[in-house]
Coordinates of C-alpha atoms and ligand atoms in Angstrom, one line a residue:
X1 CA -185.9 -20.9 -193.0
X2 CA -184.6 -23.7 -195.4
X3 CA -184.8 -25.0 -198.8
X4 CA -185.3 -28.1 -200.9
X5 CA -181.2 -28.4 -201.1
X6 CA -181.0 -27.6 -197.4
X7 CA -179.6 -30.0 -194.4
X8 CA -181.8 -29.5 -190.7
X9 CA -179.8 -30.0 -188.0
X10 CA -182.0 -30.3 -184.9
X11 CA -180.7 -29.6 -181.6
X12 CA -177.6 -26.9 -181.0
X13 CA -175.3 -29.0 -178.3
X14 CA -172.3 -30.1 -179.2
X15 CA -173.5 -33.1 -181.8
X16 CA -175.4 -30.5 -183.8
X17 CA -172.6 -27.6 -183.4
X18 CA -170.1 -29.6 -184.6
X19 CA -172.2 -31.4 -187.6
X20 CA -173.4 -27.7 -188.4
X21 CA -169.3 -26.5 -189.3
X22 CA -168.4 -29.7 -190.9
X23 CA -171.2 -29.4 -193.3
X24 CA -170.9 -26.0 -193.6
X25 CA -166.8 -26.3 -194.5
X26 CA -167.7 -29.0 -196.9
X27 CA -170.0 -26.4 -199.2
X28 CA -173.3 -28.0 -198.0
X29 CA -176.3 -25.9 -197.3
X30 CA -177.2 -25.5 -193.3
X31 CA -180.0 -25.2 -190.9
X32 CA -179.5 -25.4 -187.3
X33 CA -182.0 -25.3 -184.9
X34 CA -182.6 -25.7 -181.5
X35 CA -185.8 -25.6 -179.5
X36 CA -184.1 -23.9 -176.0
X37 CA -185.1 -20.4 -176.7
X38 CA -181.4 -19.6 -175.6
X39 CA -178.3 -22.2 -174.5
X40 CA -179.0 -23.4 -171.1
X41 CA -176.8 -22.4 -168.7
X42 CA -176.6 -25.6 -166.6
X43 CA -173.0 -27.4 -167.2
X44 CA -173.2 -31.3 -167.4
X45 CA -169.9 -32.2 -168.4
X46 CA -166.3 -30.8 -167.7
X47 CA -164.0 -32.2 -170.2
X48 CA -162.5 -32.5 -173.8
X49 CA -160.9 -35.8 -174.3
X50 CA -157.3 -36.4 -176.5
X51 CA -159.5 -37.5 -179.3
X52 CA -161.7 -34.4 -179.6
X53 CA -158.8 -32.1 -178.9
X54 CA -157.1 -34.0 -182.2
X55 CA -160.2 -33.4 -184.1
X56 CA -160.5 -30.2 -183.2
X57 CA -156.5 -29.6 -184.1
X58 CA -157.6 -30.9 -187.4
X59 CA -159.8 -28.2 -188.1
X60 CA -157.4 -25.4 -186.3
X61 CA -159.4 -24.3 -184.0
X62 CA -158.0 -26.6 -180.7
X63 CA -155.6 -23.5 -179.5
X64 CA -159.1 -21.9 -178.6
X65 CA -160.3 -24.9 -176.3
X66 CA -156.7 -25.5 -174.8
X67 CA -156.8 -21.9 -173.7
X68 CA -159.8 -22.1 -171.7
X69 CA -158.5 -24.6 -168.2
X70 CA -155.8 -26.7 -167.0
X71 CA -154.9 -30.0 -168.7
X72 CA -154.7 -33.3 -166.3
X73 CA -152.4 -36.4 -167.8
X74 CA -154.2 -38.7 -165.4
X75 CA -157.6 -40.2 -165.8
X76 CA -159.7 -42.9 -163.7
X77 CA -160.5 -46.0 -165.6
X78 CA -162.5 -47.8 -162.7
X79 CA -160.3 -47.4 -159.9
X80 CA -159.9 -43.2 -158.6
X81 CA -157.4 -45.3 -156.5
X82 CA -155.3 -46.6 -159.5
X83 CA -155.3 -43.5 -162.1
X84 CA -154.5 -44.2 -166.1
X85 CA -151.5 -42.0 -167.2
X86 CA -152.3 -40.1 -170.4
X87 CA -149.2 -39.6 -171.8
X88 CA -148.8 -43.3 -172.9
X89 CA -151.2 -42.7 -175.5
X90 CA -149.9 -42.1 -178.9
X91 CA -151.7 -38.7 -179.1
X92 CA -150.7 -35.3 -179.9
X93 CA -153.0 -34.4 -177.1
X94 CA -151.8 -37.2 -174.4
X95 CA -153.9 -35.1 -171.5
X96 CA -158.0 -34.6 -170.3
X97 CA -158.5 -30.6 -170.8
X98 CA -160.9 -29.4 -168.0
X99 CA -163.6 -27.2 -169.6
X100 CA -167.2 -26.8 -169.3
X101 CA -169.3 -28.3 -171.4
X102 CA -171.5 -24.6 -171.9
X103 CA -167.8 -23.1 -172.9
X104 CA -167.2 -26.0 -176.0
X105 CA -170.3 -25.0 -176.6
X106 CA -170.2 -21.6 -177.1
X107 CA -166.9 -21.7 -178.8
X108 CA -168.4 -24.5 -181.1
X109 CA -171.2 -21.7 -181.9
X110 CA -169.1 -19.2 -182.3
X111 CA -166.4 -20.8 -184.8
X112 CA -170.1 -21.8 -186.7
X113 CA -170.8 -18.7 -186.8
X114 CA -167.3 -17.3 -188.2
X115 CA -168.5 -19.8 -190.9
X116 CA -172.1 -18.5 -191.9
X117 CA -174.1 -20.0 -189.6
X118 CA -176.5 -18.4 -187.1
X119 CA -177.8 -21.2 -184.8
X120 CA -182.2 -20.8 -184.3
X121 CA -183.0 -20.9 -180.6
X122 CA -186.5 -21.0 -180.1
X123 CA -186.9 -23.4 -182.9
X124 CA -188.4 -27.1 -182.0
X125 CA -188.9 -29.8 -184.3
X126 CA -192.1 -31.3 -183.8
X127 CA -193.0 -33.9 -186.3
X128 CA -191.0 -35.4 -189.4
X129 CA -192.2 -37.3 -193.0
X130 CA -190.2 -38.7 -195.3
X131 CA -190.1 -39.4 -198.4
X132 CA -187.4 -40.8 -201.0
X133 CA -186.4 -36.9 -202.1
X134 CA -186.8 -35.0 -199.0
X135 CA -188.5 -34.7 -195.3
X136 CA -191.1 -32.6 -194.2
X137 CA -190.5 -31.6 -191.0
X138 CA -192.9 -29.4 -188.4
X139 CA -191.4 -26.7 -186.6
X140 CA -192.8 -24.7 -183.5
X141 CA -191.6 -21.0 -183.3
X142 CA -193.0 -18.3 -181.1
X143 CA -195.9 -20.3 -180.8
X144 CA -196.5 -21.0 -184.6
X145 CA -196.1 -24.2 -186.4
X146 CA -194.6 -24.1 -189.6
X147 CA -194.0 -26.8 -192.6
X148 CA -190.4 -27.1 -194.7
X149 CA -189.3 -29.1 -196.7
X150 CA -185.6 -30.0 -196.4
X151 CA -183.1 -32.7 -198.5
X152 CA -181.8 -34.2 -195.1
X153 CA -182.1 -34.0 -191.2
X154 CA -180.2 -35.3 -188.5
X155 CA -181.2 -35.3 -185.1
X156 CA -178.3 -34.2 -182.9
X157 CA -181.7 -33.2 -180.2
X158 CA -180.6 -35.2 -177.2
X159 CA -181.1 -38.6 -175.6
X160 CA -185.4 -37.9 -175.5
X161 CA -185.0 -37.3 -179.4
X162 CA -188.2 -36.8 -181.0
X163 CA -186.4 -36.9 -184.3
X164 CA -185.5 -40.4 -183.0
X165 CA -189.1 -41.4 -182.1
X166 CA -190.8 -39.8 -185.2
X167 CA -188.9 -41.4 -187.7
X168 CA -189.4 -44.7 -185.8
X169 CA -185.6 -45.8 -185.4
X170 CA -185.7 -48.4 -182.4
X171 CA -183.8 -47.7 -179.1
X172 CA -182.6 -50.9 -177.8
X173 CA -180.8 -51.7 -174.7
X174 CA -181.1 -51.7 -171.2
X175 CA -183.2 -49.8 -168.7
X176 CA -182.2 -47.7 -165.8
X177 CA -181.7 -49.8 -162.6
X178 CA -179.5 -47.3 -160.5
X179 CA -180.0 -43.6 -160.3
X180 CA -177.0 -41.1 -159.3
X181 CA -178.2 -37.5 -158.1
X182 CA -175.7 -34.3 -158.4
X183 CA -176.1 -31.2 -156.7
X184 CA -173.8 -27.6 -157.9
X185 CA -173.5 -26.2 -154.9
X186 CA -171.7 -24.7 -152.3
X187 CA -170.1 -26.2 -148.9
X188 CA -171.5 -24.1 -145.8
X189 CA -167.9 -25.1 -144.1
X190 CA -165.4 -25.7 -146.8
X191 CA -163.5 -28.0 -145.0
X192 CA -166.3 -30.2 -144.1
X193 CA -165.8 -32.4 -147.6
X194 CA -162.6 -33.1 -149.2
X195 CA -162.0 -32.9 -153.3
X196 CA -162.5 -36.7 -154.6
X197 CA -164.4 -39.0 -153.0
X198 CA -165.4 -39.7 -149.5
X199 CA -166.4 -43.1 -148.1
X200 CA -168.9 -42.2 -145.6
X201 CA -171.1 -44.8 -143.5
X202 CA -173.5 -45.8 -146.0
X203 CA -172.4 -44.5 -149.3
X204 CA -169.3 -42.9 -151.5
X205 CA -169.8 -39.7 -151.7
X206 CA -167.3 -37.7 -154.9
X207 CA -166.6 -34.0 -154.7
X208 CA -165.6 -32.2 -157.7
X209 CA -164.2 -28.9 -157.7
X210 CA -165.6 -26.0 -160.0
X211 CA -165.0 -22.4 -159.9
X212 CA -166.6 -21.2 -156.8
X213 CA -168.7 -24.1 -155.7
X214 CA -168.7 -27.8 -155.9
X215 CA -170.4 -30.4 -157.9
X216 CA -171.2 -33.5 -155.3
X217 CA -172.9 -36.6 -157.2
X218 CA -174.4 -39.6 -155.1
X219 CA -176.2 -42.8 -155.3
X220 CA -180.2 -42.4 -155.1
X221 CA -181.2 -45.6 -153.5
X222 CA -184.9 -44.9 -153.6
X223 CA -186.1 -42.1 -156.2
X224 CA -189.4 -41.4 -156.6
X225 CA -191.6 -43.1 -158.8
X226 CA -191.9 -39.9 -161.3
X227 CA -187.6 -40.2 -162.1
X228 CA -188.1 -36.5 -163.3
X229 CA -189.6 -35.3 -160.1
X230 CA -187.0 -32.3 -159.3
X231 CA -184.1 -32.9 -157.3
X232 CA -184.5 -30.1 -154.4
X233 CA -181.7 -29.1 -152.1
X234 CA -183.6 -30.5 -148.7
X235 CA -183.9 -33.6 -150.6
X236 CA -179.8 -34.0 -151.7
X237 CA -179.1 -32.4 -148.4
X238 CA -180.5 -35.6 -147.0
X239 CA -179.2 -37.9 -148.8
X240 CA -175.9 -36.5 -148.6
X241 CA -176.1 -36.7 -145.0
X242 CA -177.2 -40.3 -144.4
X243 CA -174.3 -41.7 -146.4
X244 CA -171.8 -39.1 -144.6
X245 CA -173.0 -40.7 -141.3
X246 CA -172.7 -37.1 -140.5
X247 CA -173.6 -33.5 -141.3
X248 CA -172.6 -31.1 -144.3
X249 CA -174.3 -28.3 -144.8
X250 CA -175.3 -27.0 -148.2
X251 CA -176.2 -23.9 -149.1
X252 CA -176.8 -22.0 -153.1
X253 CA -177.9 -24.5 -155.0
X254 CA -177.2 -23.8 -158.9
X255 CA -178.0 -26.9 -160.1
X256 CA -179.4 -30.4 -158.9
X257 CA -180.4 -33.2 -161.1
X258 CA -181.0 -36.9 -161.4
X259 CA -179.5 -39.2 -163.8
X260 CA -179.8 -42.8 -164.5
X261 CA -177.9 -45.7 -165.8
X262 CA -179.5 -47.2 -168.9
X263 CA -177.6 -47.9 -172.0
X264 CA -179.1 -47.8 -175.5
X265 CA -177.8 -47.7 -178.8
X266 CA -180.0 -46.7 -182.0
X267 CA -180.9 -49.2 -184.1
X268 CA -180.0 -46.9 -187.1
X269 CA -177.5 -44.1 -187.0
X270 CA -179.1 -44.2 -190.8
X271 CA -182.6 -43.9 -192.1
X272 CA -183.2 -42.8 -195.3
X273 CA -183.0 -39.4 -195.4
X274 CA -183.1 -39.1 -191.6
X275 CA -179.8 -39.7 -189.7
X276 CA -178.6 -39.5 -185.4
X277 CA -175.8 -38.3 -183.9
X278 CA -174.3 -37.5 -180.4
X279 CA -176.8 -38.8 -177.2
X280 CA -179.4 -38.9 -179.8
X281 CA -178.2 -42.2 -181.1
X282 CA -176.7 -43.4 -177.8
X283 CA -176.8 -43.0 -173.9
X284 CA -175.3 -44.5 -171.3
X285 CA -174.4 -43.7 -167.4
X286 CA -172.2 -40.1 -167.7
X287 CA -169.6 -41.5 -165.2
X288 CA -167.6 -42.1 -167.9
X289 CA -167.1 -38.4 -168.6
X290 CA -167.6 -39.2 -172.6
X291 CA -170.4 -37.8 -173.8
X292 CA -169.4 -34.6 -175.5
X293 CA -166.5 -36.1 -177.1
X294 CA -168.5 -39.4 -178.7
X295 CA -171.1 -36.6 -179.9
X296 CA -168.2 -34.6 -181.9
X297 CA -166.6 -37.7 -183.1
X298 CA -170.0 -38.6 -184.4
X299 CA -170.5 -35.4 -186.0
X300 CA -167.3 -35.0 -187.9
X301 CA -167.4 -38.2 -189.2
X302 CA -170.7 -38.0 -190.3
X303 CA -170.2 -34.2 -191.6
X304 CA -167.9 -34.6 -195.4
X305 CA -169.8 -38.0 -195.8
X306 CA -173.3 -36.7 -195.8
X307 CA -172.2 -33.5 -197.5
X308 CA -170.8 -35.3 -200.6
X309 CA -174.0 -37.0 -200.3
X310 CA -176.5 -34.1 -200.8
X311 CA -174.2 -32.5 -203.2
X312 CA -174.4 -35.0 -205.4
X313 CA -171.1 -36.7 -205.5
X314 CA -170.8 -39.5 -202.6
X315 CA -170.0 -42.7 -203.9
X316 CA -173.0 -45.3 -203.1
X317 CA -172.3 -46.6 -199.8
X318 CA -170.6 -43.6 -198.4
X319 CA -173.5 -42.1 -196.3
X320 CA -174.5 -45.9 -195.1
X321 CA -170.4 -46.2 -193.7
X322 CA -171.8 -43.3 -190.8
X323 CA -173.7 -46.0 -189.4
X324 CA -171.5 -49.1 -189.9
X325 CA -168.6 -47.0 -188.6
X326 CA -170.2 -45.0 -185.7
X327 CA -172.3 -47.8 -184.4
X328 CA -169.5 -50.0 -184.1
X329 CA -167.9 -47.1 -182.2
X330 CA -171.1 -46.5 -180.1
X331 CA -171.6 -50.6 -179.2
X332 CA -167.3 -50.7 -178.1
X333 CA -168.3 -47.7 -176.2
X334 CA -171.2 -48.8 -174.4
X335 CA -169.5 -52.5 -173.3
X336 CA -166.9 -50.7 -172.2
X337 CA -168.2 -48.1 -170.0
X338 CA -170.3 -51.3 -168.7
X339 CA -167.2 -52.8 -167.6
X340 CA -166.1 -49.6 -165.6
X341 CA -169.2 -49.4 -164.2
X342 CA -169.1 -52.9 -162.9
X343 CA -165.4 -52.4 -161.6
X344 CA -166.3 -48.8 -160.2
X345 CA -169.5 -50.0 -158.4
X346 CA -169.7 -50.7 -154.8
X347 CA -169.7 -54.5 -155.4
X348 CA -167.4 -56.4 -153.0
X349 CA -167.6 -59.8 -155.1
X350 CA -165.8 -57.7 -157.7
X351 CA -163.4 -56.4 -154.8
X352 CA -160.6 -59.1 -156.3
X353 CA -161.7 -58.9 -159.8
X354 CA -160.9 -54.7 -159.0
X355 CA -157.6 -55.4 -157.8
X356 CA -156.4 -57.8 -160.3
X357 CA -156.7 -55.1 -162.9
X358 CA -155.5 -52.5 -161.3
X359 CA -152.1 -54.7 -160.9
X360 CA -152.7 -55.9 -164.6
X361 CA -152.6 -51.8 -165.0
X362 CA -150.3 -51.2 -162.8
X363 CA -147.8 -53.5 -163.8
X364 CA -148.1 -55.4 -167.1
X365 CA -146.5 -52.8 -169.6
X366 CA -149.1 -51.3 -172.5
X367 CA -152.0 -52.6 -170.5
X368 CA -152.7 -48.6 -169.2
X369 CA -152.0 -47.4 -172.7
X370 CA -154.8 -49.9 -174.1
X371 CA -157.6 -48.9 -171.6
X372 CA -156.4 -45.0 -172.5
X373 CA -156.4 -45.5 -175.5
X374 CA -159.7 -47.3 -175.3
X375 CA -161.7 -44.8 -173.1
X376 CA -160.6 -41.8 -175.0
X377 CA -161.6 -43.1 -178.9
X378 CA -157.8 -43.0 -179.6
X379 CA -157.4 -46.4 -180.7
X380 CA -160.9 -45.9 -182.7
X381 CA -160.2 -47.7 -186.5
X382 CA -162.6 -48.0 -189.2
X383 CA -162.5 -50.7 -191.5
X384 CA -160.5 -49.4 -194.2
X385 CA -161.9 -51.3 -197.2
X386 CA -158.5 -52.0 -198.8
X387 CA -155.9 -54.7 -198.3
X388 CA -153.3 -53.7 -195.9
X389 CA -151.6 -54.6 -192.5
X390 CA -150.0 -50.4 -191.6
X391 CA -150.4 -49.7 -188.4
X392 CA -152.0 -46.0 -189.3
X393 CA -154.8 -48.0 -191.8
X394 CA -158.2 -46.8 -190.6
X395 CA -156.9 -45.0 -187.7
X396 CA -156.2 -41.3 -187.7
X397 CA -153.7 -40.1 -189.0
X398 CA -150.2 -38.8 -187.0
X399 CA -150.3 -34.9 -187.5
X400 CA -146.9 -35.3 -188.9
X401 CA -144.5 -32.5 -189.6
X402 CA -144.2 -31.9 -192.9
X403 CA -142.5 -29.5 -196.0
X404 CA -144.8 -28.3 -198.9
X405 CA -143.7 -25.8 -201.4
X406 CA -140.2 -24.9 -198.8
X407 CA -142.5 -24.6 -196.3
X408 CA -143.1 -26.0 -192.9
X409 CA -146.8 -27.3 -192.6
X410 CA -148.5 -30.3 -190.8
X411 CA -150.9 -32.7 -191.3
X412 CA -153.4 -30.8 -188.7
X413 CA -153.0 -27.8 -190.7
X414 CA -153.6 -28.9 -194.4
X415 CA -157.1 -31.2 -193.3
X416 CA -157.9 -27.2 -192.2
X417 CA -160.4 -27.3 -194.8
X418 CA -162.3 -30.8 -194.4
X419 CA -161.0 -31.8 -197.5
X420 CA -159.5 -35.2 -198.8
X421 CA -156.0 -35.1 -198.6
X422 CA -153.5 -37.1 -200.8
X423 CA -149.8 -36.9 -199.9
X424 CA -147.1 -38.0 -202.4
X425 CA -143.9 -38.1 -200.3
X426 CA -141.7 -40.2 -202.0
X427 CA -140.1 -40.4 -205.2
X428 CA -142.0 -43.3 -206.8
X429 CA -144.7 -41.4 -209.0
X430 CA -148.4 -41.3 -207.7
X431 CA -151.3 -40.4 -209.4
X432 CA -153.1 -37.0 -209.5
X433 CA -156.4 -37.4 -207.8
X434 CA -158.6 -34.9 -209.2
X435 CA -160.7 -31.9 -207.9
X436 CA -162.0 -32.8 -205.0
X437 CA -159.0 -34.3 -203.6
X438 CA -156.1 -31.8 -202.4
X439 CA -152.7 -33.7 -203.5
X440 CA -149.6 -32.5 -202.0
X441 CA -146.0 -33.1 -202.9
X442 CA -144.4 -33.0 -199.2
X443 CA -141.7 -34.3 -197.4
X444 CA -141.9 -35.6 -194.1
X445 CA -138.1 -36.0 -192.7
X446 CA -139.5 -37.8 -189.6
X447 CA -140.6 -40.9 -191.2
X448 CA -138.6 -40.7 -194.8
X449 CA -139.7 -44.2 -195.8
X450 CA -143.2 -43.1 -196.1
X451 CA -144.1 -42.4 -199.7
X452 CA -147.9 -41.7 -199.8
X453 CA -150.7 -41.1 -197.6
X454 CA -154.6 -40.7 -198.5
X455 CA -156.2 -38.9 -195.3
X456 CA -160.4 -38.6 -195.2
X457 CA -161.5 -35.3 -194.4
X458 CA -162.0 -36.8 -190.3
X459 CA -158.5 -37.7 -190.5
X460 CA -159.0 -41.2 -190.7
X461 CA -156.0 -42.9 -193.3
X462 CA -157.7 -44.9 -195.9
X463 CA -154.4 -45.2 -197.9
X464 CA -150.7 -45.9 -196.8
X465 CA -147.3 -46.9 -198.5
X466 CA -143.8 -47.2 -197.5
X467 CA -140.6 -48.3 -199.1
X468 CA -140.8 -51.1 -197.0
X469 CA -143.9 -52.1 -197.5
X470 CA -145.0 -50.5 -200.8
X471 CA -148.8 -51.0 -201.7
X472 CA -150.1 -51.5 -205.3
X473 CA -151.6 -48.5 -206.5
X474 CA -154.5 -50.7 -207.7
X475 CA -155.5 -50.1 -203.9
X476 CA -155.2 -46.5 -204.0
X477 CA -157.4 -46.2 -206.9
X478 CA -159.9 -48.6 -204.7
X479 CA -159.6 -46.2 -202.1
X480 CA -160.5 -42.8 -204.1
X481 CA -163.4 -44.9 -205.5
X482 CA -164.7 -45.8 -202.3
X483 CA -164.5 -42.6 -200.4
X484 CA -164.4 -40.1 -202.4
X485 CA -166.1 -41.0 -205.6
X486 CA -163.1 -40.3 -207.8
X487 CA -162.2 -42.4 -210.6
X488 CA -158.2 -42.3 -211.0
X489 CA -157.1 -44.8 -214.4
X490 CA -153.9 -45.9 -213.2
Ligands
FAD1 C1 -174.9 -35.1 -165.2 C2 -174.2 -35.2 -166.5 C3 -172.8 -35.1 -166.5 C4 -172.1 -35.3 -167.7 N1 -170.8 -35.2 -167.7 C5 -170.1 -35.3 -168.8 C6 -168.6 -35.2 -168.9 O1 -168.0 -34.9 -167.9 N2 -168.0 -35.3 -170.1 C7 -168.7 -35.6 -171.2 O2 -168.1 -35.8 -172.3 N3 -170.0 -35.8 -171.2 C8 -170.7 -35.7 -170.1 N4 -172.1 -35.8 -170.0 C9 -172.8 -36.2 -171.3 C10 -173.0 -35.0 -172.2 O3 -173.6 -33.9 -171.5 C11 -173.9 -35.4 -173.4 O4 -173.4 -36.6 -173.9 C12 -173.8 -34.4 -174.5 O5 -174.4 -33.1 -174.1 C13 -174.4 -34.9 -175.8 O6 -174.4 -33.9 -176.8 P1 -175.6 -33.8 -177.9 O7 -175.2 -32.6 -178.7 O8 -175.7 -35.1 -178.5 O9 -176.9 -33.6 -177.1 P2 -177.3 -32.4 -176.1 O10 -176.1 -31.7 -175.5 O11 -178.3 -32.9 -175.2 O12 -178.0 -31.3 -177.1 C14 -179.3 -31.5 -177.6 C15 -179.9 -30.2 -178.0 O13 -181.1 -30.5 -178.8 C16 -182.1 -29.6 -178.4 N5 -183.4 -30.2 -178.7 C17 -184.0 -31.2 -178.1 N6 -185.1 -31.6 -178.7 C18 -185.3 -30.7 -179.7 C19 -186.3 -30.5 -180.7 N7 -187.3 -31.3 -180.8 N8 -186.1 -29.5 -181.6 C20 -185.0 -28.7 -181.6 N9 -184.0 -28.8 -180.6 C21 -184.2 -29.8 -179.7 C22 -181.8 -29.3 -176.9 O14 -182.4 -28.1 -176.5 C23 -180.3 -29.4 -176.8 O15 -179.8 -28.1 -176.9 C24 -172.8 -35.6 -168.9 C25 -174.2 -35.8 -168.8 C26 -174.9 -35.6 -167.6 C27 -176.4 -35.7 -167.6

């Protein structure tokens, strides 16, 4: 099932998905396995986020996600009273597409398998050793356990990851001290329960519309002592109906679960030969609706970095920046949806702390576009390791419009291939970078002072220059150097 060259991804969901086609596009050898012995049908999440629909634009394949349910241009920040509007982001994607989380990942399996790669179901991981040149891993199949020896693995397995626990990365952070339950279901009497949320006598009660039932999520004041006791329909119906004050009947349940609210962050996104990505390496309450999208952010900036790593020609440092970068991401992520959670919760000493940022929102200009920008991983920047004040340093880049060769193109379209990408735009001469670097002569006639731009395979710039503010190419060299491994003598 693998080799001594070969990269194990454990776990198929979106984290592993993802990782599996960015390896995959950047030459490496894949496995992907998953222990399920097919997908599960049950649907957690409902939603790609602007930032996953720009990553996903970068690789070409976002027309087949966008195609799947309606976009929304609003989103709740804390207040469903006081919505955030979208299209203040500085996004090609300024909306929330709703999709279900089982669709992404199915199209995410099927664009990996366009590329070569057959996901295992029925494959778990049971144990892991590592070494300086490879891990063995333990896998369960059908019964049988078998031993392989692979160059890398990353556990993309899930917020219980035994990849996690067997290669001893610690899990701080905080326990669960709240418990929602959510029931997929449908309404006996339609009418009996609005779309949004409901405050009924002892509880807020949130109804969200799905094709042909409802999903209806609640607090669980007192679960049971065993937290992964099933959630049975008698039991929801209950609950439901002691917050209502009143009666509404349920009746085909597809789906009821528990969830709770602790927060953890991996101590190591990196060890050794042994990496984490998606809820493997971090979980927090789902009211924030981000899950998916931090697991494929995770995965494609993890993908060309640990790729150049097993092929040999990463610079040192390179596969150590996943964690730097993604951990950073992961602790802004988790103080933040925090922060919502405190402002969303039922507190009423918060009630004025509530409505002075929903005015603050409301009413100071580019506070909206901050929290958007915030929530959705738009404003995300990683340090770029160079000198430099642009505004596009470290973030991702615009998909600008662009000429090549007479021909219209874009920046979306030529990071296709999860490839560095070096744009000389201008007329001041810039170096060739080599191989591994695609460099473009273009012309961009939206921003014509812009005269060259150095985009990582995630899309991230690590180089810019303008007329304006020209940059020594002392730092572009740094920056080939540092990401790419290339040495340019300028
Ligand atoms: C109720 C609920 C609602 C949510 N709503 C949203 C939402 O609206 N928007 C959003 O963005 N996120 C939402 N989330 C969060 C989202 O579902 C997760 O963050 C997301 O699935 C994480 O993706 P992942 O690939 O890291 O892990 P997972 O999707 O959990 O995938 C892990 C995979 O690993 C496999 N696996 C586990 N152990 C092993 C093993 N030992 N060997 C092999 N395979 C293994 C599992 O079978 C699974 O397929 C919600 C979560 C919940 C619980």
């Amino acid at each position: 099932m693998s080799g001594e060259g070969t990269i194990m991804v454990a776990g198929a969901g979106p984290a592993g998905l993802m990782l599996a086609a960015e390896l995959t596009l950047a030459g490496a050898e894949v496995t992907v396995l998953d222990g399920l012995p097919e997908r599960s049908p049950f649907c957690r999440g409902f939603n790609l986020n602007a930032r996953s629909l720009e990553l996903l634009d970068r690789r070409g394949i976002a027309g087949r996600f966008l195609a799947e349910g309606p976009t929304v241009t609003a989103s709740m920040f804390a207040d469903p009273a006081r919505p955030l509007d979208l299209t203040q982001m500085d996004s090609g994607h300024p909306y929330v597409l709703g999709i279900a989380q089982t669709r992404v990942e199915e199209l995410l399996e099927e664009w990996l398998a366009e590329l070569g790669v057959k996901v295992r179901w029925g494959h778990t991981l049971i144990d892991l050793e590592q070494d300086g040149d490879g891990v063995e891993v333990t896998v369960e199949s059908g019964g049988r356990r078998q031993r392989t020896r692979v160059a890398y693995l990353v556990g993309c397995d899930g917020s219980r990851s035994t990849v996690r626990k067997r290669a001893g990365i610690p899990f701080p952070g905080t326990p669960a001290t709240s418990y929602g339950v959510l029931a997929d279901v449908e309404l006996a009497d339609p009418a009996a329960l609005p779309f949004g949320v409901t405050h009924g006598e002892r509880g807020a009660v949130f109804v969200i519309p799905r094709p042909g039932y409802v999903r209806i999520v609640l607090d669980d004041p007192e679960p049971p002592a065993d937290r992964d006791e099933p959630v049975t329909l008698p039991y929801f119906q209950r609950l439901l109906d002691d917050q209502l004050g009143r009666r509404a009947e349920l009746r085909e349940p597809r789906w009821l679960t528990r969830f709770g609210d602790a927060a953890r962050l991996a101590g190591r996104y990196v060890s050794g030969r042994v990496m984490l990505a998606g809820d493997a390496a971090h979980i927090h309450p789902p009211t924030g609706a981000v899950g998916v999208n931090v697991a494929l952010a995770d995965a494609v900036n993890l993908g060309w970095k640990l790729a150049a790593t097993a092929l040999g020609h990463a610079p040192a440092g390179l596969l150590n920046s996943y964690h730097e970068e993604r951990h950073e991401a992961g602790e802004r992520l988790l103080a933040t949806l925090r922060a919502q959670a405190a402002l969303a919760g039922h507190d009423q000493d918060l009630a004025p702390v509530r409505d002075l940022f929903g005015q603050l929102v409301e009413r100071v200009p580019g506070v909206g576009k901050y929290l958007a920008e915030l929530a959705t991983g738009v404003s995300t920047r990683y340090d770029p390791k160079i000198p430099g004040d642009h505004p596009w340093l470290g973030r991702l880049a615009p998909d600008l419009e662009l000429t090549v060769d007479g021909r219209r193109t874009s920046v979306a379209e030529l990071l296709r291939p999860a490839r560095p990408l070096l744009l000389r735009l201008g007329d001041r001469p810039l170096p060739e970078a080599g191989g591994r670097v695609d460099t473009r002569d273009a012309r961009c006639p939206a921003w014509p002072g812009l005269e060259g731009l150095l985009i990582r395979p995630d899309g991230h710039t690590a180089w810019v220059s303008t007329t304006s503010d020209p940059q020594p190419t002392g730092t572009l060299a740094t920056a080939l150097g540092t990401w790419f491994g290339v040495p340019v003598t300028l």
